[in-house]
PDB file of C-alpha atoms in Angstrom:
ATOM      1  CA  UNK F   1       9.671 -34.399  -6.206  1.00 62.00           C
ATOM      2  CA  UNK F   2       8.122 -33.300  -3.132  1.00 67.00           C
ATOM      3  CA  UNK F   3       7.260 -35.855   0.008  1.00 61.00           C
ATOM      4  CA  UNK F   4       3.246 -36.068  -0.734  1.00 64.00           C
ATOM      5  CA  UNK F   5       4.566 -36.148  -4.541  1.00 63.00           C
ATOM      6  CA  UNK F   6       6.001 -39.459  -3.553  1.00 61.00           C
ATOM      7  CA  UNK F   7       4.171 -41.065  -1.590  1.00 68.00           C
ATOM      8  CA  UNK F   8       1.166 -40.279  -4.084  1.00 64.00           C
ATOM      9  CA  UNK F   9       3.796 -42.248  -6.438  1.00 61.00           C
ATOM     10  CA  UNK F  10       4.525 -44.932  -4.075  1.00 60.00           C
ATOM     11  CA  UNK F  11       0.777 -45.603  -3.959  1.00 61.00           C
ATOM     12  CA  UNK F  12       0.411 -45.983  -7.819  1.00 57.00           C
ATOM     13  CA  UNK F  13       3.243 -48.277  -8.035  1.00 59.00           C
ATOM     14  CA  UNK F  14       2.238 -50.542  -5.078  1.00 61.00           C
ATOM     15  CA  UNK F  15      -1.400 -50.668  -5.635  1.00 50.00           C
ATOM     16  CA  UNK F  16      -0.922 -51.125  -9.759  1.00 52.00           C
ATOM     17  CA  UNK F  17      -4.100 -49.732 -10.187  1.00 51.00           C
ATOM     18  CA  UNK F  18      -4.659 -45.553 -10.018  1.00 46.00           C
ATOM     19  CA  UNK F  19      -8.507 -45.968  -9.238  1.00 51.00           C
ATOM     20  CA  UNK F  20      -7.337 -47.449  -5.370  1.00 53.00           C
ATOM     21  CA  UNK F  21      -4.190 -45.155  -5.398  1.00 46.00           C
ATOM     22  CA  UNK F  22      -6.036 -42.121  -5.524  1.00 50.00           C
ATOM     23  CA  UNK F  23      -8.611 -43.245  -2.945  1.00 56.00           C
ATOM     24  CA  UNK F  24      -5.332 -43.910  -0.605  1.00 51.00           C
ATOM     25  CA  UNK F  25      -4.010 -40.558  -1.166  1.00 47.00           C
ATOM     26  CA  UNK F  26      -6.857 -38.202  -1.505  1.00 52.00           C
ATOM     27  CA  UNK F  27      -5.604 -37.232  -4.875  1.00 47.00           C
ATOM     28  CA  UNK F  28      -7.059 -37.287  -8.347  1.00 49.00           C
ATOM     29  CA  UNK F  29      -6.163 -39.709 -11.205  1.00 47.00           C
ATOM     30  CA  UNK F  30      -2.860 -39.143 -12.704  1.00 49.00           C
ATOM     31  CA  UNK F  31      -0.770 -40.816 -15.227  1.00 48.00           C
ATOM     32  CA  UNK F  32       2.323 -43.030 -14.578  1.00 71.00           C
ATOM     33  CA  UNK F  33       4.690 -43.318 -17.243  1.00 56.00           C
ATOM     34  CA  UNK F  34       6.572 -46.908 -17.766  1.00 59.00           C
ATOM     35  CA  UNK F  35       9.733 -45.234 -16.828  1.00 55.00           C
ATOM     36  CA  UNK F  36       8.168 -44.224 -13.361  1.00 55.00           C
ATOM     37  CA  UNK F  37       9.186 -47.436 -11.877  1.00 58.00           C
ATOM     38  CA  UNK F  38      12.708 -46.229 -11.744  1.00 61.00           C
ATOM     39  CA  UNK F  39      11.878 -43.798  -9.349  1.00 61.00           C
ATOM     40  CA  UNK F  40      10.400 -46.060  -6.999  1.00 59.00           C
ATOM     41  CA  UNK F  41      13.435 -46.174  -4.931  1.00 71.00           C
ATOM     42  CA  UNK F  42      14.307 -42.200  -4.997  1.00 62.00           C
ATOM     43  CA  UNK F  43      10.701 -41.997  -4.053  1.00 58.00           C
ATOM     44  CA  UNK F  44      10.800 -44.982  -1.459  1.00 62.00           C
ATOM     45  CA  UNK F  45      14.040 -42.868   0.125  1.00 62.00           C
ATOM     46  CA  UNK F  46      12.698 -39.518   0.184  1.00 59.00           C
ATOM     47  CA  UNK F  47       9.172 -40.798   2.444  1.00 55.00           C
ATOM     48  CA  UNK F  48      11.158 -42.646   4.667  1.00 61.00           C
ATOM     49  CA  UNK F  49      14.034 -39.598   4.964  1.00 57.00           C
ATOM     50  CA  UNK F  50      10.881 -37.666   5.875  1.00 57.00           C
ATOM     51  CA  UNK F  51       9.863 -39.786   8.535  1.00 55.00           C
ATOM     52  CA  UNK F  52      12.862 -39.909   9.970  1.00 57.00           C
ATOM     53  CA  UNK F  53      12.966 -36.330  10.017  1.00 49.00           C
ATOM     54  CA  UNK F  54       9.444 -35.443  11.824  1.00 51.00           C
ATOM     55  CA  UNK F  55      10.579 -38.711  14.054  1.00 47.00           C
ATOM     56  CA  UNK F  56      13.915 -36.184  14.890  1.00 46.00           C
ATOM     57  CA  UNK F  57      11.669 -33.352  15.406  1.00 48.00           C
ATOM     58  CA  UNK F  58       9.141 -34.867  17.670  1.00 52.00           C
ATOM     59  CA  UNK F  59      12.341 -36.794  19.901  1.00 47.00           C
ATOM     60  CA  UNK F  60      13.965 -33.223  20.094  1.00 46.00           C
ATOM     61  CA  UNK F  61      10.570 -31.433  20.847  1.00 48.00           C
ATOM     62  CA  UNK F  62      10.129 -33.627  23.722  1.00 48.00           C
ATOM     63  CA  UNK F  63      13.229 -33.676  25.435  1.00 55.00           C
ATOM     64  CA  UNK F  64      14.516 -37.185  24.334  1.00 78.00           C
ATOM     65  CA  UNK F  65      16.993 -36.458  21.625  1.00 86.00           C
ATOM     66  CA  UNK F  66      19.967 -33.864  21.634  1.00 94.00           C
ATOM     67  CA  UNK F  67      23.217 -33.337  23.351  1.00 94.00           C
ATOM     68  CA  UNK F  68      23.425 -32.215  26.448  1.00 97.00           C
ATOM     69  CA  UNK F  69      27.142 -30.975  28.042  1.00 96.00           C
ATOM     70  CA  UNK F  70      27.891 -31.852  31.680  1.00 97.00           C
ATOM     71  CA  UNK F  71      30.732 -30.197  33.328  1.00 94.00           C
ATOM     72  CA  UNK F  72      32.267 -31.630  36.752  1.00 92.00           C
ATOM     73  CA  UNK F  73      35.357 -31.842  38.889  1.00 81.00           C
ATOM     74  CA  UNK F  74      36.709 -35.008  38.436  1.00 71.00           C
ATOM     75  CA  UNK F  75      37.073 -36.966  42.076  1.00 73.00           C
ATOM     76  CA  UNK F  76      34.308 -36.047  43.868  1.00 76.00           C
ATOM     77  CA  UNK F  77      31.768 -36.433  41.616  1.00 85.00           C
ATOM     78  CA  UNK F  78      32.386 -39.444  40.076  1.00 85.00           C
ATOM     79  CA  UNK F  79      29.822 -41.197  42.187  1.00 88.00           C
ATOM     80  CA  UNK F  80      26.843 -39.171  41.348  1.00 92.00           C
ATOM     81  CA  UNK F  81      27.754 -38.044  37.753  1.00 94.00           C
ATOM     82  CA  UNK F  82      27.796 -41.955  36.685  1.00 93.00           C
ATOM     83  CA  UNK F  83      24.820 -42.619  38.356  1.00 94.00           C
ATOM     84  CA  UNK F  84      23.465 -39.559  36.608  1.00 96.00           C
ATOM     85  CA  UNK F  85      24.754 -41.018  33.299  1.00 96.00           C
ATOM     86  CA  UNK F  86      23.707 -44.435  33.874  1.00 97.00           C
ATOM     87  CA  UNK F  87      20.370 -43.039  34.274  1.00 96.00           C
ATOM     88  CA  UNK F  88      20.025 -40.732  31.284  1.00 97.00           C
ATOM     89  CA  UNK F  89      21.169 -43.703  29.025  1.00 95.00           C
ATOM     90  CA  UNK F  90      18.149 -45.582  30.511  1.00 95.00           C
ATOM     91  CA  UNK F  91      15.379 -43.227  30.815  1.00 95.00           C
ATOM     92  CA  UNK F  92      16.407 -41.296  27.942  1.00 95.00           C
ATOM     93  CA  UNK F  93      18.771 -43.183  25.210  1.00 95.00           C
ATOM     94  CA  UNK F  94      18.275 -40.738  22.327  1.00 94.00           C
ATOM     95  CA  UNK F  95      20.238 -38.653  24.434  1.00 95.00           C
ATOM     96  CA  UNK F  96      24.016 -37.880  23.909  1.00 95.00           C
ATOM     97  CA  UNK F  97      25.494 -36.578  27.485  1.00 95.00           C
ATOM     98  CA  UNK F  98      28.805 -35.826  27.112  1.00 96.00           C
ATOM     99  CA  UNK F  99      30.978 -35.349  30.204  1.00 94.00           C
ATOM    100  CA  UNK F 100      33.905 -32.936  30.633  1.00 92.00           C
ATOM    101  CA  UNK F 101      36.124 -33.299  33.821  1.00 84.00           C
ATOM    102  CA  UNK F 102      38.149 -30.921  35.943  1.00 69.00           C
ATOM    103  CA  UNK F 103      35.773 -28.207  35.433  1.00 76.00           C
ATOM    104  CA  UNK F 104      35.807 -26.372  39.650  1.00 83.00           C
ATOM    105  CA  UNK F 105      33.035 -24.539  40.553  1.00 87.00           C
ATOM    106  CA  UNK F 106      34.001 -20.945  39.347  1.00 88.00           C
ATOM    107  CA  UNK F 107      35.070 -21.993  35.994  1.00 90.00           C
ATOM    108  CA  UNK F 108      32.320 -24.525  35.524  1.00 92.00           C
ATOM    109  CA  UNK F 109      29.880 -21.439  36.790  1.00 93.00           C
ATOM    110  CA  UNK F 110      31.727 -19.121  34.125  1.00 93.00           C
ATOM    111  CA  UNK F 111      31.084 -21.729  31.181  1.00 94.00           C
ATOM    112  CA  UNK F 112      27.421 -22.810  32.012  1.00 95.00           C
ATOM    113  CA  UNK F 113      27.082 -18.739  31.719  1.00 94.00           C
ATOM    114  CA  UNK F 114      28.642 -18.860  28.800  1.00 94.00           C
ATOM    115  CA  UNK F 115      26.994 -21.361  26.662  1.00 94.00           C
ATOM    116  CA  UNK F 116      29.809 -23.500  26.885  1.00 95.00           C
ATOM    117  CA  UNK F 117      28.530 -25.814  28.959  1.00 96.00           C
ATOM    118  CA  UNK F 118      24.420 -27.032  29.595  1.00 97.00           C
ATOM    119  CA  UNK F 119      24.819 -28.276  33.260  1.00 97.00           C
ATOM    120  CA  UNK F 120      27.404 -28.095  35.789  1.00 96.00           C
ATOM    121  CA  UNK F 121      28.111 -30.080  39.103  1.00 95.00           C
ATOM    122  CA  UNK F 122      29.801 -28.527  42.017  1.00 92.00           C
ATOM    123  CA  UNK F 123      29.401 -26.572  45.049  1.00 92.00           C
ATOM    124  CA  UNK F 124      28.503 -22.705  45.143  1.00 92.00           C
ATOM    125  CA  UNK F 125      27.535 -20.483  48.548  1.00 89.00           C
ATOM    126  CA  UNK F 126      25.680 -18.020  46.137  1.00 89.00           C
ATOM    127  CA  UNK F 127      24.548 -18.795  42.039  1.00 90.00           C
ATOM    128  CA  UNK F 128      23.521 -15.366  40.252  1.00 93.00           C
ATOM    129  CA  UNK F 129      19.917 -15.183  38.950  1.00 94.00           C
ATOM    130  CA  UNK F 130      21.136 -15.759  35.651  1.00 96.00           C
ATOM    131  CA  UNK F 131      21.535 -19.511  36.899  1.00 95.00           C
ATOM    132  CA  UNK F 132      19.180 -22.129  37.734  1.00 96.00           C
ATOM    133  CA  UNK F 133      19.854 -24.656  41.070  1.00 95.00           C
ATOM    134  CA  UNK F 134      19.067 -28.181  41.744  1.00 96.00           C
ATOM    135  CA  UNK F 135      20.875 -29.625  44.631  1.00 95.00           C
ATOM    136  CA  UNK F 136      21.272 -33.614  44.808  1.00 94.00           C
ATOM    137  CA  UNK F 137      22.891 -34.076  47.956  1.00 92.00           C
ATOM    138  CA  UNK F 138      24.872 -32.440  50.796  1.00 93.00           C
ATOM    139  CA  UNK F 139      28.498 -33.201  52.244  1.00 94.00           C
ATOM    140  CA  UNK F 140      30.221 -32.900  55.576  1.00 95.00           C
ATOM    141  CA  UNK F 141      33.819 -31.458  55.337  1.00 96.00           C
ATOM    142  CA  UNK F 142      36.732 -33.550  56.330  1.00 97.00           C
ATOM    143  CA  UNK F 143      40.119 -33.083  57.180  1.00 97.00           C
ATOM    144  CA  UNK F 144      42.848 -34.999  55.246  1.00 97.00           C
ATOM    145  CA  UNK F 145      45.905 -35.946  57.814  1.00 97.00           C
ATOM    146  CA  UNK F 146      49.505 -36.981  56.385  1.00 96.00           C
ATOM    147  CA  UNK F 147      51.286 -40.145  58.159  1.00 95.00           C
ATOM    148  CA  UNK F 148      52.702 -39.550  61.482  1.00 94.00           C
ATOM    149  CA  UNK F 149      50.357 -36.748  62.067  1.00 96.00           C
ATOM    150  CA  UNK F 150      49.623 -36.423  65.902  1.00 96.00           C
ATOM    151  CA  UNK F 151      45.782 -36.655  65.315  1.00 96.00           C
ATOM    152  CA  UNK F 152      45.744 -39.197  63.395  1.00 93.00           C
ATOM    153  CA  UNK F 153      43.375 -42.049  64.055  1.00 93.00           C
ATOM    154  CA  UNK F 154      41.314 -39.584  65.885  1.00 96.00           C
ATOM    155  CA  UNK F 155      37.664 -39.494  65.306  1.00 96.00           C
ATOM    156  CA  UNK F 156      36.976 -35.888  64.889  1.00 97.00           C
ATOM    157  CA  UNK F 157      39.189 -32.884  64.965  1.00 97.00           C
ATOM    158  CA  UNK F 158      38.745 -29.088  66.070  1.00 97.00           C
ATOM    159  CA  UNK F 159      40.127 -27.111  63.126  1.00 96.00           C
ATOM    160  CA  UNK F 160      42.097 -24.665  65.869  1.00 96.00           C
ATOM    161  CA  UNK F 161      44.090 -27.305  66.898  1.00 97.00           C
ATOM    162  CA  UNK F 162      45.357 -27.574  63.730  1.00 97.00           C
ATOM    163  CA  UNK F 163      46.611 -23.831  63.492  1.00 97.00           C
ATOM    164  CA  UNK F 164      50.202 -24.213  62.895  1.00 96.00           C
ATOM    165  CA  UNK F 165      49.972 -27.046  60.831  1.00 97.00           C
ATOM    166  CA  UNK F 166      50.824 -26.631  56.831  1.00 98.00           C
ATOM    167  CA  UNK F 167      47.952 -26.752  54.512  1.00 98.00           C
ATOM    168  CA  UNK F 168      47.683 -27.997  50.469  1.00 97.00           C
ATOM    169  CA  UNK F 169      44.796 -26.501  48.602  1.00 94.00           C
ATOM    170  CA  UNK F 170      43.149 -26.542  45.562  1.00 90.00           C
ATOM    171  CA  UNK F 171      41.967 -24.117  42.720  1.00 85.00           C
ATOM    172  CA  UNK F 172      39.201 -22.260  43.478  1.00 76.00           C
ATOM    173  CA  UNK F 173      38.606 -19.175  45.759  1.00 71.00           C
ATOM    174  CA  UNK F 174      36.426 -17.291  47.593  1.00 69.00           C
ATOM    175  CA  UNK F 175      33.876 -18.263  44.501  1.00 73.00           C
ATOM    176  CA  UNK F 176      33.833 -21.976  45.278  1.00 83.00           C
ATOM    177  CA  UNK F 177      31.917 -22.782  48.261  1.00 88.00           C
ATOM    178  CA  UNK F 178      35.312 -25.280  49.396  1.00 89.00           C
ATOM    179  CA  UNK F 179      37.783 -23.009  48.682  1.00 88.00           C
ATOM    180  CA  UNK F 180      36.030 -20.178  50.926  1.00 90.00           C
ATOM    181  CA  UNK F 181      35.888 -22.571  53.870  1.00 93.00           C
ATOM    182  CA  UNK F 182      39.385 -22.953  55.151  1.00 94.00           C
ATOM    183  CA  UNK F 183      39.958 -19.433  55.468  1.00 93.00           C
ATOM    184  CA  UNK F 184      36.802 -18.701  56.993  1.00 93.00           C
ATOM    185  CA  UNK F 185      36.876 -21.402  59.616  1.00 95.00           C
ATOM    186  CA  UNK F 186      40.692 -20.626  60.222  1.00 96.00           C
ATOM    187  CA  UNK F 187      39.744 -16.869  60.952  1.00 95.00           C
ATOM    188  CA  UNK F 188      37.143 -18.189  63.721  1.00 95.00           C
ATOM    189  CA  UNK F 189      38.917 -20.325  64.864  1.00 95.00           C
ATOM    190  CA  UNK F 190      41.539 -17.030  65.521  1.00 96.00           C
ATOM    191  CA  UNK F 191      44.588 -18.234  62.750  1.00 97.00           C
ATOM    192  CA  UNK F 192      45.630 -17.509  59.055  1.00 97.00           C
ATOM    193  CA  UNK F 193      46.036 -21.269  57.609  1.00 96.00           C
ATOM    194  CA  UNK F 194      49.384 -21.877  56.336  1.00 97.00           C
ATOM    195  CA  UNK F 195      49.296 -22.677  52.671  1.00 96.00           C
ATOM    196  CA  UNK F 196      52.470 -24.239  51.509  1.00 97.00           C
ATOM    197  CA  UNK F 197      51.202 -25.483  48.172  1.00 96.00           C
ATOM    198  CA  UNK F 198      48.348 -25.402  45.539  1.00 94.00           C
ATOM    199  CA  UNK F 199      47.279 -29.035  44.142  1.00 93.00           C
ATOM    200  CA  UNK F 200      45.899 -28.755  40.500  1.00 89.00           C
ATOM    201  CA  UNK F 201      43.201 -30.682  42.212  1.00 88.00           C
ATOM    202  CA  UNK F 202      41.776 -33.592  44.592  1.00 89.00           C
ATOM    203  CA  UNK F 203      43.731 -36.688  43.233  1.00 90.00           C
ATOM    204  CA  UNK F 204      47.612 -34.711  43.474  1.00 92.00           C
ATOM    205  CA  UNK F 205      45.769 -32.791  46.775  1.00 94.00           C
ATOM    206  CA  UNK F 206      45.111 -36.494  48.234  1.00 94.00           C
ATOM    207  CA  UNK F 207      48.802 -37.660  47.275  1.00 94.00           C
ATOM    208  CA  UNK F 208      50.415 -34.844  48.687  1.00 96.00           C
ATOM    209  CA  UNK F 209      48.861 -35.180  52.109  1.00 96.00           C
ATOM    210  CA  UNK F 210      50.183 -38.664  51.616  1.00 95.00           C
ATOM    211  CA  UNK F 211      53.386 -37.670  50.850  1.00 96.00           C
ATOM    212  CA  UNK F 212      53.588 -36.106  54.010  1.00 96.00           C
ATOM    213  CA  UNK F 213      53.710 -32.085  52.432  1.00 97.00           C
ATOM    214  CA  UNK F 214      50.811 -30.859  54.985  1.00 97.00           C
ATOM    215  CA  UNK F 215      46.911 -31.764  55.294  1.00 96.00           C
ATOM    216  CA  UNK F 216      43.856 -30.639  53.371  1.00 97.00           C
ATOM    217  CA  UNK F 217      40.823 -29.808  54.387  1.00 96.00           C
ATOM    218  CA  UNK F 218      38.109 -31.668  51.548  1.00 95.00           C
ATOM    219  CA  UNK F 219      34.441 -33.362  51.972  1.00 94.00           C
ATOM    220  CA  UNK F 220      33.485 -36.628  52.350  1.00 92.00           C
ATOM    221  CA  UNK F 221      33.021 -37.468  48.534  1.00 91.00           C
ATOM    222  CA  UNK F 222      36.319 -37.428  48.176  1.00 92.00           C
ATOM    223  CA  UNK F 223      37.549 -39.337  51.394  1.00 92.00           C
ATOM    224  CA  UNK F 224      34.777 -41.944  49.668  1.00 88.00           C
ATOM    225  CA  UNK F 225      36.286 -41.932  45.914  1.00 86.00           C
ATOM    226  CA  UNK F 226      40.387 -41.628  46.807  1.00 84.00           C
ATOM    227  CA  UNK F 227      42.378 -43.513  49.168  1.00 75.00           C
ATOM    228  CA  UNK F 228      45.840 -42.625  49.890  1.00 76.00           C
ATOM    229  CA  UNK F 229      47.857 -44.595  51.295  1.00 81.00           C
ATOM    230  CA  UNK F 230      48.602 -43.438  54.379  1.00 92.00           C
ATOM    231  CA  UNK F 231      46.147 -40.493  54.419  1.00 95.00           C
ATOM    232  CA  UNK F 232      43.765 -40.218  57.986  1.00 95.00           C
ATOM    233  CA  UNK F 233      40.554 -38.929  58.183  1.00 96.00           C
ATOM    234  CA  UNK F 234      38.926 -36.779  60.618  1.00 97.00           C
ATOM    235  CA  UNK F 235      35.360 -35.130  60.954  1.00 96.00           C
ATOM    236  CA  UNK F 236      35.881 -31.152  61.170  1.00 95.00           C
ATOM    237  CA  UNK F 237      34.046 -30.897  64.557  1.00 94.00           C
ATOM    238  CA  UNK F 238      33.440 -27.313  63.720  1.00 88.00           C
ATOM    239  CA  UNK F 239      32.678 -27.205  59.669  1.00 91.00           C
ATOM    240  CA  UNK F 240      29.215 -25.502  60.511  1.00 89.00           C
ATOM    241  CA  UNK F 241      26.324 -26.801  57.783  1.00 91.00           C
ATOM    242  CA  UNK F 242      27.241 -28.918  54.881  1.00 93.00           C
ATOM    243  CA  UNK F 243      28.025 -27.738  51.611  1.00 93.00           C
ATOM    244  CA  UNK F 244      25.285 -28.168  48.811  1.00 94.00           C
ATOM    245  CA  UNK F 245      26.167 -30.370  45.691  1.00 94.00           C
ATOM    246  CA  UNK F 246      24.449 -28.578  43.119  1.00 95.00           C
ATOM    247  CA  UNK F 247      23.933 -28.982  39.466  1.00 96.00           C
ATOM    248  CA  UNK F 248      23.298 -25.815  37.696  1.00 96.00           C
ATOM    249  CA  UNK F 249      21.852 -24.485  34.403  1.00 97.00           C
ATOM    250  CA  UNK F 250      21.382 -20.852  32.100  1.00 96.00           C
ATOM    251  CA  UNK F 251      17.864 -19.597  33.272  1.00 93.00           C
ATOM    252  CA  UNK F 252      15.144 -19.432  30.682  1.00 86.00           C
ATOM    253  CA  UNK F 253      16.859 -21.654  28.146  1.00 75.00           C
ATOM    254  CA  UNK F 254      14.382 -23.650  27.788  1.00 82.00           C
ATOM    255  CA  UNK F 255      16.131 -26.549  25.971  1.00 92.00           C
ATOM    256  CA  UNK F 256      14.497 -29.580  26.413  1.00 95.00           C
ATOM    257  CA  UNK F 257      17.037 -32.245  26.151  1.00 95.00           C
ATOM    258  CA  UNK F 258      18.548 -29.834  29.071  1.00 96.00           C
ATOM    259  CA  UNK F 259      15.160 -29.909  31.217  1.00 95.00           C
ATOM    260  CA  UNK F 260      15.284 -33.822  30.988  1.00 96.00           C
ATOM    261  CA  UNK F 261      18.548 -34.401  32.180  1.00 97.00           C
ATOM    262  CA  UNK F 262      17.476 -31.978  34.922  1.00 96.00           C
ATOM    263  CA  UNK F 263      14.391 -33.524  35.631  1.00 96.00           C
ATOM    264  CA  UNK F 264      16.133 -37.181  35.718  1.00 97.00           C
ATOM    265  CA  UNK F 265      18.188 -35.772  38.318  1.00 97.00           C
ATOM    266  CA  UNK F 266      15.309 -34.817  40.208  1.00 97.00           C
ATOM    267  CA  UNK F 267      14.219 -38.068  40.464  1.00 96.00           C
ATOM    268  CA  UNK F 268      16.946 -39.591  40.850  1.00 95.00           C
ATOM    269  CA  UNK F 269      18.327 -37.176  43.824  1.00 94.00           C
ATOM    270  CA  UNK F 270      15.135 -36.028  45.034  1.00 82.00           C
ATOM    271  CA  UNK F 271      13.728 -37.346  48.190  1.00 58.00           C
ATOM    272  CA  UNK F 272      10.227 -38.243  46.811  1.00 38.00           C
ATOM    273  CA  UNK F 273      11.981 -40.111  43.647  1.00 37.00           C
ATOM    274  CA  UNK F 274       9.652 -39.502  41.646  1.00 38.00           C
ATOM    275  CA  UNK F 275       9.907 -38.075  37.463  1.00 38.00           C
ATOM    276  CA  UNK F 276       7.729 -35.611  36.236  1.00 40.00           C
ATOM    277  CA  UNK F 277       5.976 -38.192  33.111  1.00 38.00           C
ATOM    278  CA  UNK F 278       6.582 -35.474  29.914  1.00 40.00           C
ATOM    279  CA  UNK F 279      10.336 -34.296  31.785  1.00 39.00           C
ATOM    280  CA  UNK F 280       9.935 -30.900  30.069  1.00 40.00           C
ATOM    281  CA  UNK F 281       9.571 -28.771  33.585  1.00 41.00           C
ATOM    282  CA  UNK F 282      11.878 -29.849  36.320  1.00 41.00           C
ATOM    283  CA  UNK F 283      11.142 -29.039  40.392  1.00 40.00           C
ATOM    284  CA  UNK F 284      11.590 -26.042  41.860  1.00 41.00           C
ATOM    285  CA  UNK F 285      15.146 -24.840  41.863  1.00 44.00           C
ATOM    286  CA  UNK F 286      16.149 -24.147  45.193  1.00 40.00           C
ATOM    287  CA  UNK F 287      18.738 -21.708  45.983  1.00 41.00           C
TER     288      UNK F 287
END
């Protein structure tokens, strides 16, 4: 039994009379049988199974249904990506956004170019054109100082006054826009940073410094979403500009349950707050 089949049916069987049926329909007479009423329900499940279908087709069509995979790196994005979340589940609750943590910038780069992941959040000095750019906000590096440090309680510090103290890093590299700052700063500032240990990332980085092991040189997000216990903070008085918090997407996929996350992002980032009504083409990307 096809759909129009059955709804022809359903007509017969609720109107009792095939004169009115077939004006409903737009069909011609047809006989029902005695045993047709046990197909009432098959037929009553098969029109609404199609509705529910076209109502899946028209949600996914326009951006409101789907899943959309959001990679990030745990502790300093916590802030934004729940206030990303919050929003999608508002705007947009047909949407499924599921989250995936201590993803740093090269490897979440590497997966959103793989297909592995829709949307990532971090920090990059350079995308490729393969990758689409949003940024939602901007951050000021910091310096993380262990107890008993002499600068700390100081306001600000100048990074080459800090040239033979030990450092703790984190994962990344020359392709994440935080990992390339140390040693570029260091080598301006005329020193080679001594590393004496890799954290797997910010939380053990952030307990570390606390433990006394050496300081770390993070952003602001991060002074704002961990607090060690004895960790100071200091303003790098010569971090140059801020590093761009960006969330980034394939180019040209053209998913739309993708394009409205982006475009609630937008609005919920942007300066002029305001969403695009249909959220199937987001701002421009800047780079």
């Amino acid at each position: 039994m096809e759909v129009h089949h059955a709804r022809a049916f359903l007509a017969v069987a609720e109107e009792l009379h095939f004169g009115r049926a077939a004006q409903r329909v737009n069909l011609t007479q047809s006989a029902l049988t005695p045993a047709g009423e046990a197909l009432v329900p098959v037929a009553e499940d098969l029109v609404h199974a199609a509705e529910r279908a076209g109502e899946a087709v028209r949600g996914a069509v326009a951006g409101e249904t789907g899943r959309v995979r959001l990679g990030f790196a745990s502790a300093s994005a916590i802030r934004p990506v729940a206030r990303l979340a919050r929003e999608v589940q508002s705007r947009a609750p047909g949407l499924r956004l599921e989250l995936e943590s201590a993803h740093f910038s090269p490897q979440g780069l590497e997966r959103v170019l793989e297909g592995e992941l829709d949307l990532c959040l971090g920090r990059w000095d350079y995308v490729p054109p393969a990758v689409d750019a949003l940024v939602l906000a901007q951050e000021r590096l910091v310096v993380a100082l262990p107890p008993g440090h002499r600068l700390r309680g100081a306001a600000t510090v100048a990074l080459a006054d800090l040239a033979e103290d030990r450092w703790i890093t984190i994962p990344g590299g020359p392709a994440s826009a935080l990992g390339a700052r140390l040693p570029a700063l260091a080598q301006a500032a005329g020193f080679v940073p001594r590393i004496v240990q890799q954290a797997p990332d910010s939380w053990s980085q952030v307990v570390l410094v606390d433990a006394g092991v050496g300081l770390a040189l993070t952003v602001d997000s991060v002074r704002e979403n961990i607090r060690g216990e004895a960790v100071g903070w200091a303003e790098l008085e010569d971090a140059g500009p801020p590093l761009d918090v960006q969330l980034i997407w394939r180019a040209g996929r053209g998913d739309p349950a993708v394009a409205r996350v982006v475009a609630i992002a937008a609005a919920l980032f942007g300066d002029d707050g305001q969403d695009d009504d249909d959220g199937q083409d987001g701002p421009e990307r800047p780079r």
